[in-house]
Short mmCIF file of C-alpha atoms (C1' of nucleotides) in Angstrom, two decimals:
data_model
loop_
_atom_site.label_atom_id
_atom_site.label_comp_id
_atom_site.label_asym_id
_atom_site.label_seq_id
_atom_site.Cartn_x
_atom_site.Cartn_y
_atom_site.Cartn_z
CA MET A 103 -17.11 36.13 7.57
CA ALA A 104 -18.82 33.06 6.23
CA THR A 105 -21.39 31.53 8.53
CA HIS A 106 -20.63 27.99 7.42
CA LYS A 107 -17.05 26.82 7.26
CA THR A 108 -15.51 23.54 6.14
CA LEU A 109 -15.33 21.00 8.97
CA PRO A 110 -11.89 20.83 10.54
CA GLY A 111 -9.51 18.87 8.33
CA PHE A 112 -11.68 19.10 5.24
CA ARG A 113 -10.92 21.19 2.20
CA ASP A 114 -12.79 23.16 -0.43
CA PHE A 115 -11.25 22.81 -3.87
CA TYR A 116 -11.65 26.08 -5.76
CA PRO A 117 -11.06 25.82 -9.53
CA GLU A 118 -7.34 26.40 -9.13
CA ASP A 119 -7.03 23.77 -6.40
CA CYS A 120 -9.22 21.43 -8.32
CA SER A 121 -7.16 21.62 -11.52
CA LEU A 122 -4.03 21.05 -9.47
CA ARG A 123 -5.58 18.04 -7.86
CA ASN A 124 -6.64 16.66 -11.20
CA HIS A 125 -3.14 17.15 -12.44
CA LEU A 126 -1.64 15.19 -9.54
CA PHE A 127 -4.15 12.39 -10.10
CA SER A 128 -3.43 12.31 -13.82
CA VAL A 129 0.31 12.00 -13.21
CA TRP A 130 -0.30 9.10 -10.80
CA ARG A 131 -2.56 7.43 -13.33
CA GLN A 132 -0.10 7.78 -16.16
CA CYS A 133 2.71 6.34 -14.02
CA ALA A 134 0.62 3.37 -12.87
CA LYS A 135 -0.37 2.60 -16.43
CA ARG A 136 3.21 2.78 -17.61
CA PHE A 137 3.90 -0.05 -15.13
CA GLY A 138 0.92 -2.00 -16.29
CA PHE A 139 -1.28 -1.44 -13.21
CA GLN A 140 -5.06 -1.47 -13.62
CA GLU A 141 -7.29 0.94 -11.80
CA TYR A 142 -9.95 -0.18 -9.32
CA ASP A 143 -12.03 1.45 -6.61
CA GLY A 144 -14.32 0.46 -3.77
CA PRO A 145 -16.92 2.12 -1.57
CA ILE A 146 -16.04 5.04 0.65
CA LEU A 147 -18.25 3.63 3.40
CA GLU A 148 -17.34 0.24 4.83
CA SER A 149 -18.49 -1.87 7.73
CA LEU A 150 -16.61 -1.05 10.86
CA GLU A 151 -15.86 -4.67 11.31
CA LEU A 152 -13.76 -4.86 8.17
CA LEU A 153 -11.43 -2.31 9.72
CA THR A 154 -11.33 -3.70 13.24
CA ALA A 155 -10.67 -7.19 11.82
CA LYS A 156 -7.49 -5.81 10.25
CA SER A 157 -6.28 -3.37 12.86
CA GLY A 158 -8.01 -4.22 16.14
CA ASP A 159 -10.77 -2.46 18.05
CA GLU A 160 -8.54 0.44 19.21
CA ILE A 161 -8.56 1.73 15.67
CA ALA A 162 -12.13 2.95 16.09
CA GLY A 163 -10.74 5.96 17.94
CA GLN A 164 -9.15 7.15 14.68
CA LEU A 165 -12.17 6.48 12.45
CA PHE A 166 -15.06 8.46 11.16
CA ASN A 167 -17.46 5.77 12.25
CA PHE A 168 -21.20 5.89 13.10
CA GLU A 169 -24.33 3.81 13.07
CA ASP A 170 -26.36 4.01 9.87
CA LYS A 171 -30.20 4.10 9.84
CA GLY A 172 -30.30 0.35 9.57
CA GLY A 173 -28.34 0.00 12.79
CA ARG A 174 -25.12 -1.11 11.04
CA ALA A 175 -21.81 -0.08 12.49
CA VAL A 176 -20.08 1.64 9.57
CA THR A 177 -17.13 3.83 8.93
CA LEU A 178 -15.71 6.08 6.23
CA ARG A 179 -12.67 4.22 4.98
CA PRO A 180 -9.36 5.29 6.55
CA GLU A 181 -7.37 3.34 3.93
CA LEU A 182 -7.92 1.16 0.99
CA THR A 183 -6.03 -2.01 1.82
CA PRO A 184 -8.89 -3.90 3.56
CA THR A 185 -11.22 -3.12 0.59
CA LEU A 186 -8.51 -4.33 -1.77
CA ALA A 187 -8.05 -7.53 0.26
CA ARG A 188 -11.80 -8.21 0.17
CA MET A 189 -12.09 -7.56 -3.52
CA VAL A 190 -9.14 -9.74 -4.43
CA SER A 191 -10.15 -12.55 -2.07
CA ALA A 192 -13.60 -12.64 -3.53
CA LYS A 193 -12.27 -13.34 -7.03
CA ALA A 194 -8.87 -14.80 -6.05
CA ASN A 195 -9.29 -17.90 -8.23
CA ALA A 196 -10.36 -16.00 -11.29
CA LEU A 197 -7.80 -13.25 -11.41
CA PRO A 198 -4.72 -13.70 -13.57
CA ARG A 199 -1.44 -13.32 -11.66
CA PRO A 200 0.30 -11.21 -10.88
CA ILE A 201 -2.51 -8.86 -9.84
CA LYS A 202 -1.28 -5.31 -10.34
CA TRP A 203 -3.89 -2.83 -9.21
CA TYR A 204 -3.87 0.83 -8.35
CA SER A 205 -6.44 3.28 -6.98
CA ILE A 206 -6.81 6.99 -6.28
CA GLY A 207 -9.40 7.78 -3.68
CA GLU A 208 -10.51 9.83 -0.75
CA ASN A 209 -9.83 8.50 2.73
CA PHE A 210 -10.89 9.74 6.18
CA ARG A 211 -9.29 9.66 9.57
CA TYR A 212 -10.70 11.22 12.68
CA GLU A 213 -7.73 12.74 14.36
CA ARG A 214 -6.56 16.25 15.18
CA GLN A 215 -5.13 17.77 12.03
CA GLN A 216 -1.73 19.22 11.54
CA LYS A 217 0.06 20.43 8.46
CA GLY A 218 0.23 17.49 6.03
CA ARG A 219 -2.35 15.53 8.06
CA LEU A 220 -5.96 16.25 7.40
CA ARG A 221 -9.11 14.38 8.16
CA SER A 222 -9.84 13.94 4.54
CA PHE A 223 -7.12 13.26 2.00
CA TYR A 224 -6.57 11.49 -1.28
CA GLN A 225 -4.25 8.58 -1.56
CA PHE A 226 -2.60 6.86 -4.50
CA ASN A 227 -2.40 3.11 -3.69
CA ALA A 228 -0.57 0.54 -5.79
CA ASP A 229 -0.30 -3.15 -4.95
CA ILE A 230 1.02 -6.32 -6.45
CA LEU A 231 -0.66 -9.56 -5.27
CA GLY A 232 0.09 -13.11 -6.04
CA GLU A 233 3.83 -12.74 -6.45
CA ALA A 234 6.04 -13.63 -3.53
CA GLY A 235 9.39 -12.86 -5.09
CA PRO A 236 11.40 -9.64 -4.76
CA ILE A 237 10.54 -8.65 -8.33
CA ALA A 238 7.12 -7.54 -6.93
CA ASP A 239 8.74 -5.44 -4.22
CA ALA A 240 11.14 -3.95 -6.81
CA GLU A 241 8.30 -3.06 -9.22
CA VAL A 242 6.28 -1.43 -6.45
CA ILE A 243 9.29 0.56 -5.23
CA GLY A 244 10.03 1.49 -8.84
CA LEU A 245 6.51 2.83 -9.36
CA LEU A 246 6.78 4.79 -6.10
CA VAL A 247 10.06 6.39 -7.29
CA GLU A 248 8.81 7.14 -10.77
CA SER A 249 5.60 8.64 -9.43
CA LEU A 250 7.53 11.10 -7.30
CA CYS A 251 9.83 11.99 -10.18
CA SER A 252 6.95 12.44 -12.57
CA GLN A 253 5.32 14.81 -10.13
CA GLY A 254 8.36 17.03 -10.61
CA LEU A 255 10.60 16.04 -7.73
CA GLN A 256 14.30 15.64 -8.34
CA ARG A 257 16.72 12.99 -7.24
CA ASP A 258 18.10 14.89 -4.28
CA GLU A 259 14.70 15.92 -2.95
CA PHE A 260 13.52 12.57 -1.64
CA ILE A 261 14.84 9.16 -0.63
CA VAL A 262 13.23 5.79 -0.20
CA ARG A 263 14.44 4.18 3.04
CA LEU A 264 14.24 0.47 2.75
CA SER A 265 14.09 -2.01 5.61
CA ASP A 266 12.93 -5.50 6.39
CA ARG A 267 10.44 -6.45 9.05
CA ASN A 268 11.20 -10.18 8.88
CA LEU A 269 14.90 -9.50 9.19
CA TRP A 270 14.16 -7.52 12.30
CA PHE A 271 11.83 -10.13 13.67
CA TYR A 272 14.41 -12.91 13.28
CA PHE A 273 17.12 -10.70 14.77
CA ILE A 274 14.92 -9.83 17.74
CA GLU A 275 14.16 -13.52 18.14
CA SER A 276 17.82 -14.36 18.18
CA LEU A 277 18.21 -11.89 21.08
CA GLY A 278 15.79 -13.96 23.12
CA PHE A 279 12.43 -12.32 22.45
CA THR A 280 9.56 -14.66 21.74
CA GLY A 281 6.31 -14.11 19.69
CA GLU A 282 4.37 -11.38 21.48
CA GLN A 283 7.47 -9.74 22.95
CA ALA A 284 9.09 -9.56 19.55
CA THR A 285 6.13 -7.71 18.10
CA GLY A 286 6.25 -5.25 21.00
CA ALA A 287 9.96 -4.78 20.52
CA LEU A 288 9.43 -3.90 16.92
CA GLY A 289 6.99 -1.24 17.96
CA ILE A 290 9.66 0.28 20.20
CA ILE A 291 12.30 0.06 17.51
CA ASP A 292 9.99 1.88 15.11
CA LYS A 293 9.86 4.76 17.57
CA MET A 294 13.42 4.88 18.64
CA GLU A 295 14.36 7.55 16.06
CA ARG A 296 12.13 9.99 17.96
CA MET A 297 12.67 8.68 21.47
CA PRO A 298 15.32 9.46 24.03
CA PRO A 299 17.63 6.44 24.54
CA GLU A 300 16.80 6.09 28.30
CA LYS A 301 13.16 5.80 27.43
CA ALA A 302 13.73 3.16 24.82
CA LEU A 303 15.94 1.25 27.25
CA ALA A 304 13.19 1.39 29.89
CA ALA A 305 10.59 0.25 27.41
CA LEU A 306 12.64 -2.76 26.41
CA GLY A 307 13.07 -3.59 30.07
CA GLU A 308 9.30 -3.45 30.72
CA LEU A 309 8.84 -5.76 27.81
CA GLY A 310 10.92 -8.37 29.58
CA ALA A 311 14.10 -8.18 27.59
CA PRO A 312 16.59 -10.74 28.93
CA ASP A 313 19.29 -8.16 29.34
CA PRO A 314 17.90 -4.70 28.50
CA ALA A 315 21.19 -2.82 28.28
CA LYS A 316 22.83 -5.43 26.07
CA THR A 317 19.69 -5.82 23.94
CA PHE A 318 19.46 -2.05 23.51
CA GLN A 319 23.06 -1.90 22.43
CA ALA A 320 22.62 -4.76 19.97
CA ILE A 321 19.52 -3.06 18.47
CA THR A 322 21.17 0.34 18.12
CA ASP A 323 24.23 -1.16 16.52
CA PHE A 324 22.03 -3.19 14.17
CA GLN A 325 20.12 -0.06 13.15
CA GLN A 326 23.28 1.75 12.02
CA LEU A 327 24.41 -0.98 9.64
CA PRO A 328 24.83 0.66 6.19
CA ASP A 329 24.50 -2.24 3.76
CA VAL A 330 23.91 -5.96 3.32
CA GLU A 331 27.50 -7.00 3.72
CA ALA A 332 27.80 -5.03 6.90
CA ILE A 333 24.74 -6.91 8.19
CA ALA A 334 26.26 -10.23 7.15
CA ALA A 335 29.47 -9.37 8.94
CA PHE A 336 27.59 -8.22 12.03
CA LEU A 337 25.56 -11.41 12.16
CA SER A 338 28.60 -13.62 11.68
CA LYS A 339 30.09 -12.26 14.85
CA MET A 340 26.92 -13.21 16.83
CA ASP A 341 26.43 -16.54 18.49
CA LEU A 342 23.35 -17.68 16.58
CA SER A 343 21.40 -20.85 16.74
CA GLU A 344 21.27 -22.78 13.57
CA GLU A 345 17.62 -21.90 13.02
CA SER A 346 18.27 -18.21 13.49
CA HIS A 347 21.29 -18.37 11.26
CA ASP A 348 19.23 -19.90 8.44
CA LYS A 349 16.32 -17.56 8.79
CA LEU A 350 18.53 -14.46 8.86
CA ASN A 351 20.71 -15.57 5.94
CA GLY A 352 17.58 -16.41 3.98
CA ARG A 353 16.61 -12.75 4.37
CA LEU A 354 20.03 -11.58 3.32
CA ASP A 355 19.71 -13.63 0.15
CA ALA A 356 16.39 -11.89 -0.55
CA TRP A 357 18.09 -8.55 0.08
CA ARG A 358 20.84 -9.27 -2.40
CA GLU A 359 18.22 -10.30 -4.98
CA LEU A 360 16.12 -7.16 -4.46
CA LEU A 361 19.10 -4.77 -4.56
CA ASP A 362 20.28 -6.47 -7.67
CA LEU A 363 16.89 -5.79 -9.28
CA LEU A 364 16.78 -2.20 -8.11
CA ASP A 365 20.28 -1.72 -9.50
CA ALA A 366 19.29 -3.18 -12.91
CA ALA A 367 16.27 -0.80 -12.90
CA GLY A 368 18.49 2.16 -12.29
CA LEU A 369 16.91 2.97 -8.94
CA ASN A 370 20.07 2.86 -6.80
CA ASP A 371 20.26 6.61 -6.27
CA PHE A 372 16.72 6.72 -4.98
CA VAL A 373 16.73 3.87 -2.50
CA LYS A 374 18.93 3.16 0.47
CA LEU A 375 18.99 0.48 3.10
CA ASP A 376 17.98 1.93 6.40
CA LEU A 377 17.13 -0.39 9.26
CA ARG A 378 15.84 2.45 11.43
CA ILE A 379 12.57 2.03 9.48
CA VAL A 380 10.30 -0.66 10.90
CA ARG A 381 6.76 0.64 10.36
CA GLY A 382 4.30 0.44 13.21
CA LEU A 383 1.86 -1.85 11.52
CA ALA A 384 1.96 -5.41 12.78
CA TYR A 385 0.82 -6.94 9.47
CA TYR A 386 3.96 -6.19 7.45
CA THR A 387 5.88 -9.34 6.78
CA GLY A 388 8.96 -8.54 4.78
CA PHE A 389 10.50 -5.57 3.02
CA VAL A 390 9.10 -2.29 4.23
CA PHE A 391 9.91 1.20 2.98
CA GLU A 392 9.07 4.83 3.39
CA ALA A 393 9.79 7.71 1.12
CA PHE A 394 10.89 10.91 2.81
CA GLN A 395 11.45 14.35 1.47
CA THR A 396 15.08 15.29 2.04
CA VAL A 397 14.42 19.04 1.93
CA GLY A 398 12.53 21.16 4.43
CA LYS A 399 10.90 19.28 7.31
CA GLY A 400 11.83 15.82 6.08
CA ARG A 401 8.23 14.61 6.13
CA ALA A 402 7.17 11.12 5.01
CA LEU A 403 5.66 11.18 1.53
CA ALA A 404 4.70 7.54 1.11
CA GLY A 405 5.04 4.23 2.78
CA GLY A 406 4.47 0.59 2.10
CA GLY A 407 5.75 -2.92 2.31
CA ARG A 408 4.96 -6.58 2.01
CA TYR A 409 1.88 -8.05 3.77
CA ASP A 410 1.86 -11.69 2.85
CA ASP A 411 -0.52 -12.77 5.63
CA LEU A 412 -3.15 -10.09 5.56
CA LEU A 413 -5.62 -11.63 3.08
CA GLU A 414 -5.76 -14.84 5.02
CA LYS A 415 -6.16 -12.94 8.25
CA LEU A 416 -9.18 -11.14 6.77
CA GLY A 417 -10.74 -14.41 5.93
CA GLY A 418 -9.61 -14.89 2.35
CA SER A 419 -7.19 -17.36 0.94
CA ALA A 420 -3.54 -16.84 1.53
CA MET A 421 -1.87 -14.64 -1.05
CA PRO A 422 1.44 -12.76 -1.02
CA ALA A 423 1.09 -9.00 -1.46
CA VAL A 424 3.15 -5.85 -1.52
CA GLY A 425 2.09 -2.25 -1.96
CA PHE A 426 2.33 1.34 -1.02
CA GLY A 427 0.19 4.40 -0.35
CA MET A 428 0.99 8.07 -1.15
CA GLY A 429 -1.05 10.98 0.03
CA ASP A 430 -1.84 14.12 -1.84
CA VAL A 431 -1.40 16.52 1.05
CA THR A 432 2.34 16.20 1.86
CA LEU A 433 3.10 15.84 -1.83
CA ARG A 434 1.32 19.09 -2.68
CA ASP A 435 2.95 20.81 0.23
CA LEU A 436 6.40 19.67 -0.86
CA LEU A 437 5.92 20.69 -4.49
CA GLU A 438 4.88 24.10 -3.26
CA GLU A 439 7.82 24.32 -0.94
CA VAL A 440 10.40 23.56 -3.67
CA ASN A 441 8.47 25.87 -6.01
CA ARG A 442 7.67 23.14 -8.44
CA LEU A 443 3.92 23.28 -8.67
CA PRO A 444 2.99 23.18 -12.33
CA ARG A 445 1.54 26.31 -13.86
CA LEU A 446 -1.78 25.07 -15.06
CA ILE A 447 -3.20 27.39 -17.65
CA ASP A 448 -6.84 27.08 -18.43
CA LYS A 449 -7.19 29.40 -21.38
CA ALA A 450 -9.65 29.88 -24.19
CA ASP A 451 -8.83 29.13 -27.81
CA ILE A 452 -11.22 31.53 -29.51
CA PHE A 453 -12.94 34.65 -28.14
CA LEU A 454 -15.80 36.27 -30.04
CA VAL A 455 -16.70 39.96 -29.78
CA TYR A 456 -19.75 41.56 -31.32
CA THR A 457 -21.93 44.60 -31.77
CA GLY A 458 -25.72 44.51 -31.83
CA ASP A 459 -28.15 41.66 -31.66
CA ALA A 460 -27.36 40.43 -35.19
CA GLY A 461 -23.67 40.40 -34.35
CA PHE A 462 -24.39 38.50 -31.14
CA LYS A 463 -26.49 35.86 -32.87
CA ALA A 464 -23.91 35.37 -35.63
CA ALA A 465 -21.13 35.07 -33.03
CA LEU A 466 -23.14 32.65 -30.92
CA GLY A 467 -23.83 30.45 -33.88
CA ASP A 468 -20.15 30.34 -34.88
CA ALA A 469 -19.13 29.76 -31.26
CA TYR A 470 -21.16 26.59 -31.27
CA ALA A 471 -19.82 25.44 -34.58
CA LEU A 472 -16.24 25.90 -33.26
CA ARG A 473 -17.11 24.17 -30.00
CA ARG A 474 -18.37 21.21 -31.97
CA GLN A 475 -14.95 21.05 -33.58
CA GLY A 476 -13.40 20.75 -30.12
CA LEU A 477 -12.22 24.35 -29.62
CA ARG A 478 -12.88 26.26 -26.51
CA ALA A 479 -14.83 29.27 -27.72
CA GLU A 480 -16.20 32.01 -25.47
CA LEU A 481 -18.05 35.23 -25.87
CA PRO A 482 -19.34 37.89 -23.51
CA PHE A 483 -22.84 37.38 -22.11
CA ARG A 484 -23.68 41.05 -22.52
CA GLU A 485 -22.55 43.47 -25.17
CA ALA A 486 -19.96 46.03 -24.11
CA GLY A 487 -17.69 48.49 -25.88
CA MET A 488 -15.19 46.95 -28.23
CA GLY A 489 -12.35 48.08 -26.05
CA LYS A 490 -13.82 46.31 -23.12
CA GLN A 491 -14.60 43.19 -25.09
CA PHE A 492 -11.04 43.05 -26.35
CA LYS A 493 -9.82 43.36 -22.78
CA GLN A 494 -11.95 40.35 -21.93
CA ALA A 495 -10.58 38.53 -24.91
CA ALA A 496 -7.05 39.22 -23.75
CA GLN A 497 -7.86 38.08 -20.25
CA SER A 498 -9.38 34.81 -21.54
CA GLY A 499 -6.00 33.95 -23.02
CA ALA A 500 -7.52 33.21 -26.41
CA ASP A 501 -5.26 32.73 -29.37
CA PHE A 502 -7.69 34.39 -31.74
CA THR A 503 -10.44 36.98 -31.42
CA LEU A 504 -13.26 37.06 -33.92
CA VAL A 505 -15.05 40.32 -34.61
CA TYR A 506 -18.77 40.49 -35.51
CA GLY A 507 -19.71 44.13 -36.15
CA PRO A 508 -22.16 45.80 -38.53
CA GLU A 509 -19.42 46.27 -41.14
CA GLU A 510 -18.38 42.62 -41.09
CA LEU A 511 -22.00 41.47 -41.21
CA ALA A 512 -22.73 43.75 -44.13
CA GLN A 513 -19.73 42.39 -46.11
CA GLY A 514 -20.35 38.77 -45.14
CA ILE A 515 -17.04 38.46 -43.44
CA VAL A 516 -15.52 37.98 -39.96
CA GLN A 517 -12.40 39.70 -38.84
CA VAL A 518 -9.97 37.15 -37.26
CA LYS A 519 -7.31 38.67 -35.06
CA HIS A 520 -4.25 36.76 -33.97
CA MET A 521 -3.80 37.95 -30.42
CA ARG A 522 -0.13 37.30 -30.09
CA THR A 523 1.04 39.00 -33.30
CA GLY A 524 -1.80 41.48 -33.58
CA GLU A 525 -2.35 40.59 -37.20
CA GLN A 526 -5.92 40.63 -38.39
CA LYS A 527 -7.44 39.24 -41.53
CA ALA A 528 -10.92 39.06 -43.02
CA VAL A 529 -12.42 35.58 -43.56
CA PRO A 530 -15.62 34.92 -45.50
CA ALA A 531 -18.38 34.11 -43.01
CA ALA A 532 -19.32 31.02 -44.97
CA GLN A 533 -15.86 29.45 -44.54
CA LEU A 534 -15.30 30.65 -41.02
CA VAL A 535 -15.02 27.36 -39.18
CA GLY A 536 -12.58 25.81 -41.59
CA SER A 537 -10.44 28.92 -41.80
CA VAL A 538 -10.29 29.41 -38.02
CA LEU A 539 -9.44 25.83 -37.47
CA ALA A 540 -6.61 26.02 -39.94
CA LEU A 541 -5.23 29.20 -38.42
CA TRP A 542 -5.55 27.79 -34.91
CA ARG A 543 -3.66 24.65 -35.85
CA GLU A 544 -0.82 26.75 -37.33
CA GLY A 545 -0.67 28.51 -33.98
"C1'" G B 278 -7.89 12.94 23.29
"C1'" U B 279 -3.56 16.27 26.11
"C1'" G B 280 -0.49 20.84 26.19
"C1'" G B 281 1.16 25.53 23.86
"C1'" A B 282 0.93 29.69 20.20
"C1'" C B 283 -1.95 32.38 16.65
"C1'" G B 284 -6.68 34.81 14.70
"C1'" U B 285 -7.99 42.50 11.56
"C1'" A B 286 -11.12 42.70 3.83
"C1'" G B 287 -10.69 37.11 -0.98
"C1'" C B 288 -4.78 37.30 -0.05
"C1'" U B 289 -0.33 39.67 2.50
"C1'" C B 290 -0.35 42.88 6.49
"C1'" A B 291 -0.58 48.08 9.33
"C1'" G B 292 -3.44 49.85 13.50
"C1'" U B 293 0.14 54.56 18.98
"C1'" U B 294 -0.09 53.67 27.25
"C1'" G B 295 -7.57 51.55 25.64
"C1'" G B 296 -10.09 57.21 22.63
"C1'" U B 297 -14.07 59.94 16.50
"C1'" U B 298 -16.93 56.63 11.17
"C1'" A B 299 -10.74 50.43 11.47
"C1'" G B 300 -6.45 51.46 7.04
"C1'" A B 301 -2.76 50.07 2.83
"C1'" G B 302 -1.02 46.96 -1.18
"C1'" C B 303 -2.58 43.04 -4.28
"C1'" A B 304 -7.10 40.90 -6.23
"C1'" U B 305 -12.36 41.90 -7.86
"C1'" C B 306 -15.84 45.32 -10.25
"C1'" G B 307 -16.69 50.10 -12.69
"C1'" G B 308 -15.01 54.74 -15.35
"C1'" C B 309 -11.50 57.28 -18.59
"C1'" U B 310 -12.79 54.41 -23.82
"C1'" U B 311 -20.06 54.29 -28.67
"C1'" G B 312 -14.91 49.37 -33.42
"C1'" U B 313 -9.53 46.73 -31.21
"C1'" G B 314 -5.56 44.37 -25.79
"C1'" G B 315 -3.05 42.48 -19.91
"C1'" U B 316 0.13 48.66 -18.87
"C1'" G B 317 -1.61 53.77 -17.02
"C1'" C B 318 -4.90 57.29 -14.30
"C1'" C B 319 -9.57 57.82 -11.37
"C1'" G B 320 -13.30 55.47 -8.56
"C1'" A B 321 -16.37 51.68 -6.12
"C1'" G B 322 -17.76 47.39 -3.48
"C1'" G B 323 -15.92 44.30 0.29
"C1'" G B 324 -14.78 43.86 7.68
"C1'" U B 325 -20.50 43.12 13.78
"C1'" C B 326 -11.50 43.10 14.03
"C1'" G B 327 -13.00 34.31 14.57
"C1'" C B 328 -17.38 33.78 18.02
"C1'" G B 329 -19.50 34.60 23.06
"C1'" G B 330 -19.15 36.92 27.70
"C1'" G B 331 -16.57 40.40 31.14
"C1'" U B 332 -13.81 45.03 32.90
"C1'" U B 333 -14.42 50.32 31.34
"C1'" C B 334 -17.51 56.58 30.16
"C1'" G B 335 -15.17 54.05 25.91
"C1'" A B 336 -12.30 47.51 23.64
"C1'" G B 337 -9.37 45.62 17.23
"C1'" U B 338 -6.26 46.79 21.82
"C1'" C B 339 -7.16 44.32 28.67
"C1'" C B 340 -9.46 39.55 31.16
"C1'" C B 341 -12.21 34.77 30.77
"C1'" G B 342 -14.54 30.99 27.82
"C1'" U B 343 -15.05 28.75 23.05
"C1'" C B 344 -13.94 27.64 17.95
"C1'" U B 345 -10.32 27.58 14.11
"C1'" U B 346 -5.46 27.22 12.28
"C1'" C B 347 -0.39 26.05 13.46
"C1'" C B 348 3.26 23.43 16.78
"C1'" A B 349 4.50 19.44 20.20
"C1'" C B 350 2.40 14.83 22.22
"C1'" C B 351 -1.04 10.41 21.02
"C1'" C B 352 -1.46 7.95 16.50
"C1'" C B 353 0.50 7.28 11.83
"C1'" A B 354 -2.93 2.51 7.80
#
RNA sequence: GUGGACGUAGCUCAGUUGGUUAGAGCAUCGGCUUGUGGUGCCGAGGGUCGCGGGUUCGAGUCCCGUCUUCCACCCCA
């Protein structure tokens, strides 16, 4: 048993895990590029204050924070959005709009781990800043959907549940909640899916709801509404103030616009309106969404939304923004669960076998020549019987095996064996590199 | 941070009411094979049974603690 283990919630990446991780990253990158997003990154260590400014002091309980040797309160980043906000704010006047940026990086959260939730994880983040219209929301959602598809997931294996924090806020307001109360109510609504009704009712009462039972009923009814027209019909039956009416209908117009865009983009089958989603974070300001796997445990795969006020709150200039984050852990788990992890083969192109020191030197020289041509060429470190060397050649997955024995050396040739067909031909040693390259390209 | 379950080789697991030196398959390495292949046959290495303490003549097995992993809370950026 190893004396030293990874810390809880941290992972070792053995070659197999590492190539899988690289593959996931590369798919994310390709998707983001197809949508015209540019990659950025920031430091893994940030000042604690940057995080508490965004999320409040309580967040420190979930952070890997400590004091550095200069007495600064610092923390490993738990997410990338504050860093993004800082970077964009600092150059806000110089950056062409819309700003479409993505990043893939490691994040850290100090909490007890469970399956799909580790203390260290990688997250794919994509954000559009400087565009307030629904086209930005649509593009971000589109990238989210295409990313999951490109990772190998199929249409019926996940769904993006789309909701609207502002619509909720205005609705709650129309029920008689004010400022602080309304935010608290949204927090309760966010949890109602996993909460017994009596408890939710009680929580609304504690919050000071004017008429808890009636409010609870209104909220549960609202949550069930299946589409925009149902919401419109529901609202028309309510006795709304003119202000509420205007605010709510403004959101419905935005909804129609967004759904129209998603429809044109061919994303209808992947996205559905679902007002049970609220998202706990107080800084979301408009459309919010979460992608869930629809097979197995129904875990959340990604989440995001609009946060038009965040940059200003963090001390920058006001700028509309929308984005999402997607973690590597649940995605990997899901791909494994549906048996859709890619088979990543890491095979050699050319394997060289030899006899004697002269054979070894000749093989080594040719191996380097082939490597300089971009081929992966390998040879055994120590001489062994031909049978054993060929076994190694087979295990390496090489397409061709080159033989350097006394007979070949004497004749000035190299035997080139095509491993798949078993055919073998002699090639003049002087023309080896060109001949092998030609054979290899033929397959 | 709270509560529960689990823990035997790199992996998947056996291991009798507590009784010799803890086993198998897969994987790894070697041999059969001194110039030609992943199969086959033979063999080897690898475990202070998560760790620490206790009960006992004797503990992988029973008890306590602790850590880890998993599950439910908390939280979910």
